[in-house]
Short mmCIF file of C-alpha atoms and ligand atoms in Angstrom, two decimals:
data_model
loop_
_atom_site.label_atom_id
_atom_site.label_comp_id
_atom_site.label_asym_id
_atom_site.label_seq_id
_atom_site.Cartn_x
_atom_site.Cartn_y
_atom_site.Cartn_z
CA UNK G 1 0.00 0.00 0.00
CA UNK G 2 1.41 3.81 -1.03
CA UNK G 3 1.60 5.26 3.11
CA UNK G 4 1.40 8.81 3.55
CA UNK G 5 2.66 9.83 6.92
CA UNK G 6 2.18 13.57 8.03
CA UNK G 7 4.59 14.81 10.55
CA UNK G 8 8.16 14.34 10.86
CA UNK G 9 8.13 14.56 14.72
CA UNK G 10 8.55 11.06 16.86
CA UNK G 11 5.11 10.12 16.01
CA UNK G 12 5.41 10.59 12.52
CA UNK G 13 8.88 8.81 12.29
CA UNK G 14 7.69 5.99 14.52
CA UNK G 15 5.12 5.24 12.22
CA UNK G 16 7.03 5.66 9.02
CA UNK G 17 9.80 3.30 10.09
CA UNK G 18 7.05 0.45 11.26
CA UNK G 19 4.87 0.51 8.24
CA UNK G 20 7.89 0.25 5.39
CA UNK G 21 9.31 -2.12 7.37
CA UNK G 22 6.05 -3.64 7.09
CA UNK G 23 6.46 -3.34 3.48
CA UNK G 24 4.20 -0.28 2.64
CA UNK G 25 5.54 2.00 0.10
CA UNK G 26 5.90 4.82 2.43
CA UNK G 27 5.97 8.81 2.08
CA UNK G 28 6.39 11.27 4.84
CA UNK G 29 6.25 14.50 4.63
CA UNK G 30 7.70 17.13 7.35
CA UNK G 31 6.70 21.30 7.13
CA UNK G 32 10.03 21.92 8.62
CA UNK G 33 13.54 21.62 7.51
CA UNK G 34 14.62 18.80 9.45
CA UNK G 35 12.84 15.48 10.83
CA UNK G 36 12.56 15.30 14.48
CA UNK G 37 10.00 17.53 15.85
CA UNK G 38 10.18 18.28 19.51
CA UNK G 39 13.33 15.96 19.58
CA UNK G 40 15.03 18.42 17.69
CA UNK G 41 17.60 21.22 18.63
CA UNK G 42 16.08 24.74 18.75
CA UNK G 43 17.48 26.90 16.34
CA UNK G 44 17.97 30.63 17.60
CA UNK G 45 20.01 33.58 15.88
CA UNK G 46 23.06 33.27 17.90
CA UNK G 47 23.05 29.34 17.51
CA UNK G 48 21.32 26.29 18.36
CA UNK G 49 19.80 25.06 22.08
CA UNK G 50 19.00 21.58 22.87
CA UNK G 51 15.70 20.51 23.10
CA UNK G 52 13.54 20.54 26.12
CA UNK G 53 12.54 17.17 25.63
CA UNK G 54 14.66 14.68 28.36
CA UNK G 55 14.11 11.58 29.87
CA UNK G 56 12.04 8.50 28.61
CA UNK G 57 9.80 6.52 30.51
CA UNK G 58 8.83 2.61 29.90
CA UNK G 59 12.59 1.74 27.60
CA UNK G 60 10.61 -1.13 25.96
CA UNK G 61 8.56 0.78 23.76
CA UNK G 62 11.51 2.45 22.35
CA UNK G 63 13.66 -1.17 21.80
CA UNK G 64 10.47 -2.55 20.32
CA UNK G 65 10.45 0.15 17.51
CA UNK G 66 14.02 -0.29 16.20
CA UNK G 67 13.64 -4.10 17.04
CA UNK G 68 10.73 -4.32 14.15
CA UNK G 69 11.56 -1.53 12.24
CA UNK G 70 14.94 -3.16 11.16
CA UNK G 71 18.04 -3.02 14.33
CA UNK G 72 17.87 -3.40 17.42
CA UNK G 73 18.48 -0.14 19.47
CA UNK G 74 21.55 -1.58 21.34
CA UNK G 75 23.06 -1.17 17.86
CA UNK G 76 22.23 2.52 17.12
CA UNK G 77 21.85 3.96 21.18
CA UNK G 78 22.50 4.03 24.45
CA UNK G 79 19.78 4.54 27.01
CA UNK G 80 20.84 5.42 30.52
CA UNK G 81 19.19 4.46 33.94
CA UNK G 82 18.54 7.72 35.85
CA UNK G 83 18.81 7.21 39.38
CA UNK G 84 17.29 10.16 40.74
CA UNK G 85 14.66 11.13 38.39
CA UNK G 86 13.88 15.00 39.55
CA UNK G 87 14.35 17.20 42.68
CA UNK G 88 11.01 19.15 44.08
CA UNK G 89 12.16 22.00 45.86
CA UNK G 90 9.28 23.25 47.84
CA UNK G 91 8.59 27.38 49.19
CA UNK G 92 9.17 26.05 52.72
CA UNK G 93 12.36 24.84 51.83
CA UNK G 94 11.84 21.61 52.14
CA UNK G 95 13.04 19.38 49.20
CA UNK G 96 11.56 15.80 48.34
CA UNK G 97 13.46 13.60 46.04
CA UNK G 98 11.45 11.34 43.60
CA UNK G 99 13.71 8.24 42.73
CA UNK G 100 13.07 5.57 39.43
CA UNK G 101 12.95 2.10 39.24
CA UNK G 102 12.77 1.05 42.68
CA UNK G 103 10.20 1.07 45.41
CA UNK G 104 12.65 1.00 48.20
CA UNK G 105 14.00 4.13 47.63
CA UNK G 106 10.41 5.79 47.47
CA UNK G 107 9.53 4.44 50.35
CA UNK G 108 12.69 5.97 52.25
CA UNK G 109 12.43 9.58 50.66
CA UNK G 110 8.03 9.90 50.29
CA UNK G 111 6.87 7.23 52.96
CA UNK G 112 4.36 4.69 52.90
CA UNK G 113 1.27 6.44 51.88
CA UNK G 114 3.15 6.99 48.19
CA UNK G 115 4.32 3.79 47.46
CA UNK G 116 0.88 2.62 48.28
CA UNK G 117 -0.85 5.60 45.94
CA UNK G 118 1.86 4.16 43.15
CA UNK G 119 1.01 0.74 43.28
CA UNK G 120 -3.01 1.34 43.35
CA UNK G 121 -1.86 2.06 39.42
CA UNK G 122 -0.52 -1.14 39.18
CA UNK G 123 -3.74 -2.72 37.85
CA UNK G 124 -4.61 0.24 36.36
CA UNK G 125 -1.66 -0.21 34.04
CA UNK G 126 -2.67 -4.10 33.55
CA UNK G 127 -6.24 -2.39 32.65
CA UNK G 128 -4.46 0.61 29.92
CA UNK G 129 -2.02 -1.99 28.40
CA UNK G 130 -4.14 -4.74 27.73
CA UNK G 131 -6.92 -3.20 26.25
CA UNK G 132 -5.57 0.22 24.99
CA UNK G 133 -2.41 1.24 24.89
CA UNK G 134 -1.14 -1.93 23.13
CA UNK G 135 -4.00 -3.18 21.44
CA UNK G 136 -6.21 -1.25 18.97
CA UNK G 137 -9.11 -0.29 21.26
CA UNK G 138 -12.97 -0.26 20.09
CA UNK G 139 -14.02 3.30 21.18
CA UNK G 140 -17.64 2.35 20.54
CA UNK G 141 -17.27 -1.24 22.78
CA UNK G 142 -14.49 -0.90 24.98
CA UNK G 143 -13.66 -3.85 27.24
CA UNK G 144 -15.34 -3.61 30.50
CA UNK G 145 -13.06 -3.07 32.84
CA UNK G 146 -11.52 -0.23 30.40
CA UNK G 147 -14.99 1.52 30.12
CA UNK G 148 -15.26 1.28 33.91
CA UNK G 149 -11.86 3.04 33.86
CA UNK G 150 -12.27 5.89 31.52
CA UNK G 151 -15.95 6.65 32.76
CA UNK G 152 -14.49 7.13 36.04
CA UNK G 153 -15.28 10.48 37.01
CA UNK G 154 -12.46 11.08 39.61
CA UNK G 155 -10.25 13.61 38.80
CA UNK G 156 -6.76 13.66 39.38
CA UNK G 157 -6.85 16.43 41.71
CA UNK G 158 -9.26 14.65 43.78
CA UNK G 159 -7.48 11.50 43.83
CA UNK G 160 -4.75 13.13 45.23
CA UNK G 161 -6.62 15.38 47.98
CA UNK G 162 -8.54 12.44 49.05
CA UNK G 163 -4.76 10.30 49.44
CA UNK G 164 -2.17 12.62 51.21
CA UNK G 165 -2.19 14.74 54.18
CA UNK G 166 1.19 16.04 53.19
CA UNK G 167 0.37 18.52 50.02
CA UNK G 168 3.96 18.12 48.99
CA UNK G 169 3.09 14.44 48.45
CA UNK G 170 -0.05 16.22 46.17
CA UNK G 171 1.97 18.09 44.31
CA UNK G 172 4.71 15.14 43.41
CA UNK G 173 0.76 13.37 42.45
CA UNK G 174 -0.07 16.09 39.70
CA UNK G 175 3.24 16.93 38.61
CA UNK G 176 2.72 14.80 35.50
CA UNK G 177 -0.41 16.63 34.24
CA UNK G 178 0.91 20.11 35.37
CA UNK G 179 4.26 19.19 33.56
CA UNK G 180 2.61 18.53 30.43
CA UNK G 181 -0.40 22.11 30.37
CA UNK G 182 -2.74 20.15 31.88
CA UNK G 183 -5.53 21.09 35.23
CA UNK G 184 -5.18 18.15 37.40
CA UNK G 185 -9.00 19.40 38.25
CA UNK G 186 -10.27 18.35 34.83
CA UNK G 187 -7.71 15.47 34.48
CA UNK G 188 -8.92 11.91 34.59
CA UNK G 189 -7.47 10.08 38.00
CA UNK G 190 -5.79 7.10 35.79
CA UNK G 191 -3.38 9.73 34.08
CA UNK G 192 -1.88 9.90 37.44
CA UNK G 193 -0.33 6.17 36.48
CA UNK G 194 2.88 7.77 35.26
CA UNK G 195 4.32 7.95 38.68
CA UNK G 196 4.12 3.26 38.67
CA UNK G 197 6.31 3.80 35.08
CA UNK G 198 8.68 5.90 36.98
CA UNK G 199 8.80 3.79 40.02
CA UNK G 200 7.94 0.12 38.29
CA UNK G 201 10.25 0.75 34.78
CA UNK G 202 12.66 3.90 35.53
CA UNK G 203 13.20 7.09 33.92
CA UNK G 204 16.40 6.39 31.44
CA UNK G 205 18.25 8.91 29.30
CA UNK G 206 19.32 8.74 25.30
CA UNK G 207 22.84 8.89 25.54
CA UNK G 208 23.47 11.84 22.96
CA UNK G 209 19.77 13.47 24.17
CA UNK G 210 16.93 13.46 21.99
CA UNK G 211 18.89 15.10 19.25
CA UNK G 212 20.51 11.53 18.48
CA UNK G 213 17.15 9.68 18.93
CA UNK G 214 15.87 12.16 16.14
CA UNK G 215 18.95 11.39 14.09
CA UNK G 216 18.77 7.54 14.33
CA UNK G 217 15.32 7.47 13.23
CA UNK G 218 16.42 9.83 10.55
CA UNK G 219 18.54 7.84 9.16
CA UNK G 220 15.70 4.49 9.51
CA UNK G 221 14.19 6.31 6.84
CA UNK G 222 16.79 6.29 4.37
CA UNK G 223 17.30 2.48 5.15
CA UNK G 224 13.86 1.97 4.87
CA UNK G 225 13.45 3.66 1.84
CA UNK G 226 10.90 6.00 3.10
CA UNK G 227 10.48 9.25 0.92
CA UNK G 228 11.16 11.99 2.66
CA UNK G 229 9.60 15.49 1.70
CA UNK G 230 11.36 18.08 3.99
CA UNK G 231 10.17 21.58 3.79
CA UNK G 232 6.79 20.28 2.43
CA UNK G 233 4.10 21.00 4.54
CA UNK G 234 0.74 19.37 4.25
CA UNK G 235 -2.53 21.50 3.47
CA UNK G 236 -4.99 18.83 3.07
CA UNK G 237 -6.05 15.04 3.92
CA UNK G 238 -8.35 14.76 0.46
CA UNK G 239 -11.61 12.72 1.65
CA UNK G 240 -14.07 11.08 -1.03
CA UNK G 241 -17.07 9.33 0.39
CA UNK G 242 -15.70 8.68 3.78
CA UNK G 243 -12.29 7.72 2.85
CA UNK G 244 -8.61 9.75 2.73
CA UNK G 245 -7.69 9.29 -1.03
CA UNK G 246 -4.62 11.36 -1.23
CA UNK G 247 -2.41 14.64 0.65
CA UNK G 248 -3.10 18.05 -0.13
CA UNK G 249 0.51 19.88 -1.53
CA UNK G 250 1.42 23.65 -2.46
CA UNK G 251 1.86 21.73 -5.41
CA UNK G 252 -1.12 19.02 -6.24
CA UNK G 253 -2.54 16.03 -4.24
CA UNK G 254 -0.16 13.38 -3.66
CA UNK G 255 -2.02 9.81 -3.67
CA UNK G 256 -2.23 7.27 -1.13
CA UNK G 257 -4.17 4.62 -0.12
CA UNK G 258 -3.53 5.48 3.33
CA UNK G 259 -2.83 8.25 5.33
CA UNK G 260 -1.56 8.62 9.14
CA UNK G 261 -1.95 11.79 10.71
CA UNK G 262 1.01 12.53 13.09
CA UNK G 263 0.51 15.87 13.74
CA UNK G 264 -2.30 18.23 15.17
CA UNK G 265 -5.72 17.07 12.97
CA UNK G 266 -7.33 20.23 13.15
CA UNK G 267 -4.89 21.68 11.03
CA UNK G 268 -6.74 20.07 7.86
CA UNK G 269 -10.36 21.51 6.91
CA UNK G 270 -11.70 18.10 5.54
CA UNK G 271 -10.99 16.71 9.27
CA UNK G 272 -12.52 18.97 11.09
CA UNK G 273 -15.14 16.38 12.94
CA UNK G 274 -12.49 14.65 14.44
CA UNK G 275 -11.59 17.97 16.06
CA UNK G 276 -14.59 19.33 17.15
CA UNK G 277 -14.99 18.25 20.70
CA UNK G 278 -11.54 19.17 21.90
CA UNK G 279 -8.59 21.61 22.24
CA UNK G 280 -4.76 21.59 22.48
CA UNK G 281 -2.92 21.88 25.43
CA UNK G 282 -0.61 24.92 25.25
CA UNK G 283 2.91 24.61 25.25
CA UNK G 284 5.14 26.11 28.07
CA UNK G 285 7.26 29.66 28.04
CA UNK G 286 10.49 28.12 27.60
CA UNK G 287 14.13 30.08 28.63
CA UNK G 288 17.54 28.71 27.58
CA UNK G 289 20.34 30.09 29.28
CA UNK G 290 24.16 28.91 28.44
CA UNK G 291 25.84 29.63 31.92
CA UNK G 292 29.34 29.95 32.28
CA UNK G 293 30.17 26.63 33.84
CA UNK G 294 27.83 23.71 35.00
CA UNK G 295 25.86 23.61 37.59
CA UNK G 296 25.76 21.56 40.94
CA UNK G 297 22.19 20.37 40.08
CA UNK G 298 20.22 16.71 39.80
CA UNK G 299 19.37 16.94 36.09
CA UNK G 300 15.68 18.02 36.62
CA UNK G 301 15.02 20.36 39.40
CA UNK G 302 11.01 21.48 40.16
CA UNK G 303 10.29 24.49 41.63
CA UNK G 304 7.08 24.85 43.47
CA UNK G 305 5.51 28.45 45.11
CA UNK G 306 4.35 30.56 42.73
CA UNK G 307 4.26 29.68 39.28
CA UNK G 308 6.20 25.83 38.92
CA UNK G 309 9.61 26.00 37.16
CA UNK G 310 10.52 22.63 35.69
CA UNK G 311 14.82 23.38 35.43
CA UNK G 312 16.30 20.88 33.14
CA UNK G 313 20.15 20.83 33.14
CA UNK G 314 22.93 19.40 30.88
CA UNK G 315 26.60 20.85 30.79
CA UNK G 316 26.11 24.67 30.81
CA UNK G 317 22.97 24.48 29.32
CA UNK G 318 19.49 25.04 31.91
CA UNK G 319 16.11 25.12 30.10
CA UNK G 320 13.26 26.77 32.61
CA UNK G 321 10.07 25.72 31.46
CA UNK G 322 6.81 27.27 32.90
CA UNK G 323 3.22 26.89 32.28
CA UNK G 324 1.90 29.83 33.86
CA UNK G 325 3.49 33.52 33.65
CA UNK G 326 6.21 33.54 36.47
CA UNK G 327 5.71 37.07 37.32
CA UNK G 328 8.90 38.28 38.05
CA UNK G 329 12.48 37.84 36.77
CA UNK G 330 13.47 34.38 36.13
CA UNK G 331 17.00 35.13 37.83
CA UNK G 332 14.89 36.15 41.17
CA UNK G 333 12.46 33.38 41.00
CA UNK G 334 15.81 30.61 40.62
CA UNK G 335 17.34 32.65 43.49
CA UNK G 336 14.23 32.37 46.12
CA UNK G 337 15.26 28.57 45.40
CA UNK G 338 18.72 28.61 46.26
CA UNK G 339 19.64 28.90 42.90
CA UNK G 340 22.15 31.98 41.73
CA UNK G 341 23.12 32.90 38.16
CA UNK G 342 23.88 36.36 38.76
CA UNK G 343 26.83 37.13 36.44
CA UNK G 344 26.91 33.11 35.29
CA UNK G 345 24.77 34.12 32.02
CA UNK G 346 26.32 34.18 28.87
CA UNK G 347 23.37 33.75 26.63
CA UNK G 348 19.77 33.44 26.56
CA UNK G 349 16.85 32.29 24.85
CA UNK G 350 13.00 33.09 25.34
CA UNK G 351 9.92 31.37 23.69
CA UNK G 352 6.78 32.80 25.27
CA UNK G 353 3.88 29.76 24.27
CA UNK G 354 2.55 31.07 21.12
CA UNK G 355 5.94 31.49 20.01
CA UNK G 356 6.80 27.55 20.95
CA UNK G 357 3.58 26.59 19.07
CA UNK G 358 5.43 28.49 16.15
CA UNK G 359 8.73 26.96 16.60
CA UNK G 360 7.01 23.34 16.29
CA UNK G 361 4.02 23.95 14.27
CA UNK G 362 1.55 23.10 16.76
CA UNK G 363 1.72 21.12 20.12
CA UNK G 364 3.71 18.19 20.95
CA UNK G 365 1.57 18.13 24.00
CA UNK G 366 -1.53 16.89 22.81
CA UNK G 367 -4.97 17.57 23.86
CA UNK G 368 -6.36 19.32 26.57
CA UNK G 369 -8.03 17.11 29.14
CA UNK G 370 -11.76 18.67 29.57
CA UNK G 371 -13.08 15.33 31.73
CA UNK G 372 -13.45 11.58 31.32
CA UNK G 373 -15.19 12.00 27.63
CA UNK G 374 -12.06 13.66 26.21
CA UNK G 375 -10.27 10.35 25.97
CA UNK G 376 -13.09 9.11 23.66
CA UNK G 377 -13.07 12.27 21.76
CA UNK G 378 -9.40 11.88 20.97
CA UNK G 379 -8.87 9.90 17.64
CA UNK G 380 -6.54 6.94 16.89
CA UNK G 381 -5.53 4.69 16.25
CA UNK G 382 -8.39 4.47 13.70
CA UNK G 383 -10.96 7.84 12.54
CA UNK G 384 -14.23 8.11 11.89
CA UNK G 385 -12.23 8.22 7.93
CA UNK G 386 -11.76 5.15 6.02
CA UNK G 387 -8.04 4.70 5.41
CA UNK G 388 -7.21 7.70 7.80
CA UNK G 389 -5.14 6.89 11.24
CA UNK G 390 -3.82 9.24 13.43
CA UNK G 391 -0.77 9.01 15.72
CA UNK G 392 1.33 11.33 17.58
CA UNK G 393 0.87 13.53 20.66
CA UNK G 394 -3.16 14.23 19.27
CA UNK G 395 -3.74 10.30 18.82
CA UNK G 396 -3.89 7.60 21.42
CA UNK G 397 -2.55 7.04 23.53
CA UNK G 398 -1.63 10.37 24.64
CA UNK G 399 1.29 12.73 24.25
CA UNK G 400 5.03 11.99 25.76
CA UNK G 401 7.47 9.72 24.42
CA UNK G 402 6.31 6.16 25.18
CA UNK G 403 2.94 6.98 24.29
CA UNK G 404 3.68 8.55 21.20
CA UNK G 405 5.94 5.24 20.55
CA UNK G 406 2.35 3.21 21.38
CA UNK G 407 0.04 5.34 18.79
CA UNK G 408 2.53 4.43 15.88
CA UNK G 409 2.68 0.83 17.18
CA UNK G 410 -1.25 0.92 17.11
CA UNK G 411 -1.20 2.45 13.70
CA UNK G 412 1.24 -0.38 12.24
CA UNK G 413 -1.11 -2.86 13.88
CA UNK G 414 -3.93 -2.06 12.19
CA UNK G 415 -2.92 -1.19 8.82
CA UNK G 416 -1.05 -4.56 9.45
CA UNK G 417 1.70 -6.07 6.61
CA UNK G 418 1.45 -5.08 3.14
C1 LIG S 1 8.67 21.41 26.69
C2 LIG S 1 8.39 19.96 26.46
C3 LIG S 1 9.08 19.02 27.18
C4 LIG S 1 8.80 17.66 27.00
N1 LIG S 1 9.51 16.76 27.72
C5 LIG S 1 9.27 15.42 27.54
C6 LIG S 1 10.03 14.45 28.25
O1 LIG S 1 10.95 14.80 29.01
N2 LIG S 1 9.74 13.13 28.06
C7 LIG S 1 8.74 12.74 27.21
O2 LIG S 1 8.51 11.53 27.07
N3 LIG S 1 8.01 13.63 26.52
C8 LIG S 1 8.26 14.96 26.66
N4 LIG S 1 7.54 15.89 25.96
C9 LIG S 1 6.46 15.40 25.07
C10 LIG S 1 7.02 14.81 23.77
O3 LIG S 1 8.14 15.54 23.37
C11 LIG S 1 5.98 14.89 22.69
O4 LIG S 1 4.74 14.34 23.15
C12 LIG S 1 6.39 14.15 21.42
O5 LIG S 1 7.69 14.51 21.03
C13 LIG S 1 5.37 14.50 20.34
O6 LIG S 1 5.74 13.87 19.14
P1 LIG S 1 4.82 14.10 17.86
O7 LIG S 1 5.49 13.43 16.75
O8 LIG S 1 3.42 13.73 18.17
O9 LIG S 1 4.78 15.68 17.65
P2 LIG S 1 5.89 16.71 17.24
O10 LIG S 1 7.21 16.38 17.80
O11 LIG S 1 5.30 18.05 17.57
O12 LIG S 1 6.01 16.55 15.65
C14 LIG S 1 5.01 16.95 14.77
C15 LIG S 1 5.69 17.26 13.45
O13 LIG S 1 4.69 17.52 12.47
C16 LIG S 1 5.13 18.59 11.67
N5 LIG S 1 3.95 19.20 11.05
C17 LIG S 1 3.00 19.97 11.64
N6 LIG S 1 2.06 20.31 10.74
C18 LIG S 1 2.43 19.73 9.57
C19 LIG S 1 1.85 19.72 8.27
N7 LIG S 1 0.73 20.38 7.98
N8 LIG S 1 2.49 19.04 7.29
C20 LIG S 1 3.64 18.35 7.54
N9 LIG S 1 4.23 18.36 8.76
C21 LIG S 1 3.62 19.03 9.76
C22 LIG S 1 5.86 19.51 12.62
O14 LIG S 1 6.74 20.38 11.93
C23 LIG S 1 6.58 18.50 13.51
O15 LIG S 1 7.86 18.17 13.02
C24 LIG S 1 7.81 17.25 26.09
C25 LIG S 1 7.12 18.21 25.34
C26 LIG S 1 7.40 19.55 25.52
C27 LIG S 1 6.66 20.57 24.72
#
């Protein structure tokens, strides 16, 4: 079958690599200059910063994609445990540790009542995996105990009130959603289940950041022999009777037989029903600073009082990234947390959100949670469309990297071998 692919992001190249190696003739075509999408390095006038994007939750979605799309990842990249996955620093000054892959540790550093929150997601996972996130789910007929699930109408935020005296413990509970633009008040409870990957699987690093996970898959294309159309942005999914016949160009329709949306779906007019019920969730402001020499900090720091400052930190490099306007300098707010750069700048970069929705041509965050229906309301792996599929951050299962690494295994499984 001819494959068009839209989106050059991880979704997009997920999904490319899986379906040729599947033996589809496919195209994919990118709006930007380079594949990679939120993997890749941010360009800026006086030079490039890395991406934002950092650690990756549950490895094994990650192997399995180079393992069937041609070689195993062992033979392309390195993924790295990370022991202590982030720091919350708290306005009391009080600092709780959040440790992966091992309950032990959370049990020294949060207590009981946490491990025992984590592992109430432990069937929850059994629930997500089973019937959802690794099998095509039937939106119309879901399994039972997934319908009981995702008609729960316990919100996040309530899950976590009811659970912890301690409203540090809270906060650690809703980080997740709040990392990602999301109100833990209108958040489904079982989105909380990130914190059993942490614990259960680990947080774990790409040696070489997501810049080299970008550039392997890059280079899957070529030895896949997927067409790559860089620079080529997609107006259009063409839809006769029900059914996506071909891409929209600048220059013509491009035929296909099938089409995978990987990016944002209510970009295209002719799929505007799959859009209707829902919204994106905003990307952070984002501020790069290149200090003068490294600093003595646990690669993610979290800063809570006032508005939350997720500090990411590599070398020289520290990327703030904030969801809601910080309100006062970003030097000040870093130095109420113990953190001074004063005269340890020597460059910076700001991206207020519409300017980051620029930068990657819409959000690699996904949709907005608006209550239990909106996971019904998001489409994938199949549409309402004949021959349309959608992956990606906008697809199911949901946005962040081993999600977006289960939509484009969903996508190959039902488009299936050619
Ligand atoms: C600040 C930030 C930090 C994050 N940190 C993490 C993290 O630490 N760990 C984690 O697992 N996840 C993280 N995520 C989430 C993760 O990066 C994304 O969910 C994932 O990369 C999305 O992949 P995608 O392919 O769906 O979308 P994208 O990466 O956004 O790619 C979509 C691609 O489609 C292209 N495109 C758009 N419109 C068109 C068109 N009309 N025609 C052709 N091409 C088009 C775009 O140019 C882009 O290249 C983070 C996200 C953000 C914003």
């Amino acid at each position: 079958m001819r494959v068009a692919v839209i989106g050059g992001g991880y979704g997009g190249l997920a999904s490319a690599a899986r379906l040729a190696k599947l033996g589809h003739e496919v195209a994919l075509y990118e709006a930007g200059p380079a594949l990679g999408g939120a993997l890749r390095p941010i360009l800026s006038e006086d030079g490039p910063w890395p991406s934002p994007v950092s650690g990756v939750l549950l490895p094994a979605v990650i192997k399995d994609l180079f393992r069937k799309s041609g070689r195993t990842l062992d033979r392309e990249l390195d993924l790295e445990h990370r022991e202590l996955i982030r720091e919350h620093r708290f306005e009391d000054r009080t600092t709780l540790n959040v440790h992966g892959g091992s309950r032990g540790a959370q049990l020294e550093e949060l207590g009981q009542e946490w491990v025992d929150y984590v592992e109430s997601f432990s069937e929850t996972w059994e629930v997500l995996r089973t019937t959802y996130a690794e099998v095509p789910w039937d939106r119309a007929h879901p399994d039972k105990r997934l319908r009981r699930l995702l008609t729960s109408r316990e919100t996040l935020a309530k899950r976590a009130k009811r659970t912890f005296k301690d409203h540090r413990l809270r906060i650690i509970a809703e980080y997740g959603a709040a990392a990602t633009g999301q109100n833990p008040r209108y958040t489904p409870a079982w989105t909380g289940l990130e914190v059993y990957l942490e614990q259960r699987f680990g947080m774990w690093d790409v040696v070489g950041g997501p810049e080299a996970l970008a550039a392997s898959l890059a280079d899957r294309m070529q030895t896949r022999n997927v067409a790559v159309h860089l620079g080529t942005p997609v107006q259009d999914v063409v839809v006769r009777d029900n059914a996506a016949v071909a891409v929209a160009l600048d220059g013509g329709e491009a035929d296909a037989d099938a089409v995978v949306v990987a990016t944002d779906p209510r970009r295209f007019p002719a799929l505007e029903r799959l859009t209707t019920q829902t919204l994106p969730a905003i990307p952070p402001a984002i501020t790069w600073i290149e200090l003068d020499a490294p600093l003595d900090l646990p690669p993610e720091v979290v800063l809570h009082g006032g508005a939350m400052i997720t500090l990411r930190h590599t070398g020289t490099h520290l990327t703030a990234i904030a969801h809601a306007a910080i309100g006062e300098d970003l030097v000040t707010a870093l130095r109420r947390h113990r953190i001074d750069l004063r005269g340890r700048i020597v460059r910076q970069y700001d991206r207020t959100p519409p300017q980051t929705v620029e930068m990657w041509n819409g959000s690699p965050l996904g949709i907005s949670w608006a209550g239990p229906r909106t996971v019904f309301d998001r489409p994938g792996p199949t549409t309402p469309f004949k021959n349309l599929y959608a992956a990606g951050a906008h697809a199911t299962p949901g946005a962040g990297l081993p999600f977006v690494g289960l939509s484009a295994a969903l996508v190959a499984q039902v488009i299936g071998p050619a």
